[in-house]
Protein backbone atom coordinates (compact mmCIF):
# COMPACT_ATOMS: atom_id res chain seq x y z
CA UNK A 1 -0.12 0.02 -0.26
CA UNK A 2 1.24 3.67 -1.04
CA UNK A 3 1.56 6.02 2.01
CA UNK A 4 0.08 9.04 1.86
CA UNK A 5 0.36 11.49 3.92
CA UNK A 6 -0.67 15.19 2.08
CA UNK A 7 -2.28 15.45 -0.64
CA UNK A 8 -1.72 18.59 -3.10
CA UNK A 9 -3.89 19.79 -5.52
CA UNK A 10 -2.01 22.19 -8.63
CA UNK A 11 -4.58 24.50 -9.23
CA UNK A 12 -3.80 25.22 -12.68
CA UNK A 13 -4.77 22.93 -15.99
CA UNK A 14 -1.92 20.91 -17.71
CA UNK A 15 -1.98 18.73 -20.71
CA UNK A 16 -2.49 15.41 -19.71
CA UNK A 17 -0.76 13.93 -22.53
CA UNK A 18 3.17 14.39 -19.88
CA UNK A 19 4.45 11.43 -18.67
CA UNK A 20 6.49 11.21 -15.37
CA UNK A 21 9.38 13.42 -16.35
CA UNK A 22 7.23 16.24 -17.27
CA UNK A 23 4.93 15.76 -14.36
CA UNK A 24 7.80 15.26 -11.95
CA UNK A 25 9.41 18.81 -13.01
CA UNK A 26 5.75 20.24 -12.87
CA UNK A 27 5.95 18.83 -9.39
CA UNK A 28 9.32 20.97 -8.78
CA UNK A 29 7.94 24.31 -10.67
CA UNK A 30 4.84 24.59 -8.63
CA UNK A 31 5.43 23.31 -5.13
CA UNK A 32 9.54 23.10 -5.15
CA UNK A 33 10.34 19.59 -4.84
CA UNK A 34 8.09 16.33 -4.74
CA UNK A 35 8.12 15.20 -0.90
CA UNK A 36 7.99 11.75 0.02
CA UNK A 37 4.74 10.35 0.95
CA UNK A 38 2.54 13.50 -1.06
CA UNK A 39 0.32 12.82 -3.74
CA UNK A 40 -0.08 15.73 -6.20
CA UNK A 41 -3.06 16.12 -8.74
CA UNK A 42 -2.95 17.89 -11.63
CA UNK A 43 -6.36 17.83 -13.99
CA UNK A 44 -6.91 18.68 -17.30
CA UNK A 45 -8.45 21.64 -19.52
CA UNK A 46 -11.73 20.39 -19.69
CA UNK A 47 -11.78 18.76 -15.83
CA UNK A 48 -12.91 15.25 -16.95
CA UNK A 49 -9.31 13.78 -16.12
CA UNK A 50 -6.78 14.04 -13.87
CA UNK A 51 -2.90 12.22 -12.75
CA UNK A 52 -1.56 11.75 -9.26
CA UNK A 53 1.55 12.33 -9.18
CA UNK A 54 2.76 10.46 -5.74
CA UNK A 55 5.76 9.92 -4.09
CA UNK A 56 6.34 6.57 -1.67
CA UNK A 57 9.90 7.86 -0.32
CA UNK A 58 11.68 4.82 -3.28
CA UNK A 59 10.60 6.03 -6.48
CA UNK A 60 7.07 7.77 -8.05
CA UNK A 61 3.84 6.61 -9.43
CA UNK A 62 1.96 8.25 -12.09
CA UNK A 63 -2.29 7.15 -12.18
CA UNK A 64 -4.88 8.85 -14.41
CA UNK A 65 -8.48 9.07 -13.33
CA UNK A 66 -11.27 9.98 -16.07
CA UNK A 67 -14.76 10.03 -15.76
CA UNK A 68 -16.69 9.68 -18.69
CA UNK A 69 -19.82 11.82 -18.04
CA UNK A 70 -19.45 15.26 -15.77
CA UNK A 71 -16.38 17.25 -14.71
CA UNK A 72 -13.78 16.95 -11.55
CA UNK A 73 -15.02 19.43 -8.96
CA UNK A 74 -11.81 21.77 -9.23
CA UNK A 75 -11.08 25.04 -7.36
CA UNK A 76 -9.74 28.60 -9.50
CA UNK A 77 -8.10 30.55 -7.19
CA UNK A 78 -3.78 30.17 -5.73
CA UNK A 79 -2.15 28.07 -7.35
CA UNK A 80 -1.58 25.19 -5.31
CA UNK A 81 -4.16 23.51 -2.70
CA UNK A 82 -4.14 21.17 0.32
CA UNK A 83 -6.98 18.39 1.02
CA UNK A 84 -7.65 16.33 3.25
CA UNK A 85 -7.67 12.14 2.59
CA UNK A 86 -11.82 12.60 2.83
CA UNK A 87 -11.61 15.34 0.17
CA UNK A 88 -8.81 13.19 -1.66
CA UNK A 89 -11.17 10.18 -1.49
CA UNK A 90 -14.34 12.38 -2.61
CA UNK A 91 -12.29 14.25 -5.43
CA UNK A 92 -10.86 11.14 -6.91
CA UNK A 93 -14.85 9.73 -7.02
CA UNK A 94 -15.84 12.65 -9.18
CA UNK A 95 -18.09 13.45 -5.71
CA UNK A 96 -18.23 17.50 -4.60
CA UNK A 97 -15.07 17.33 -2.37
CA UNK A 98 -15.00 21.34 -1.14
CA UNK A 99 -18.62 20.76 1.10
CA UNK A 100 -16.90 17.88 3.09
CA UNK A 101 -16.57 19.07 6.40
CA UNK A 102 -15.84 17.07 9.63
CA UNK A 103 -16.07 13.28 9.52
CA UNK A 104 -16.54 13.32 6.34
CA UNK A 105 -20.38 15.38 6.12
CA UNK A 106 -21.63 17.02 3.43
CA UNK A 107 -23.27 20.15 3.75
CA UNK A 108 -25.11 22.08 1.75
CA UNK A 109 -23.08 25.72 0.74
């Protein structure tokens, strides 16, 4: 199992044709370095695909997720955003992760 201690979203959309080296270069450009046990998420301009780069302490993992219908809920402000593990789990399922509060309870905006 891959241990993830922190999850960060790169807010600006990226070209998801990028490979591992390009994703790592983007992480370094936005976050300064790829920290062990941190996950970095990127979305395409349409918002229907995300890539997740994880540094597990020994190497890098790159995963892709695509929604066939709808879009991932993404943020538009800032350069990077930290999310909780519960928010990450909701995000990769395509759920409204920004509305998750304490104990993963969904609140009304």
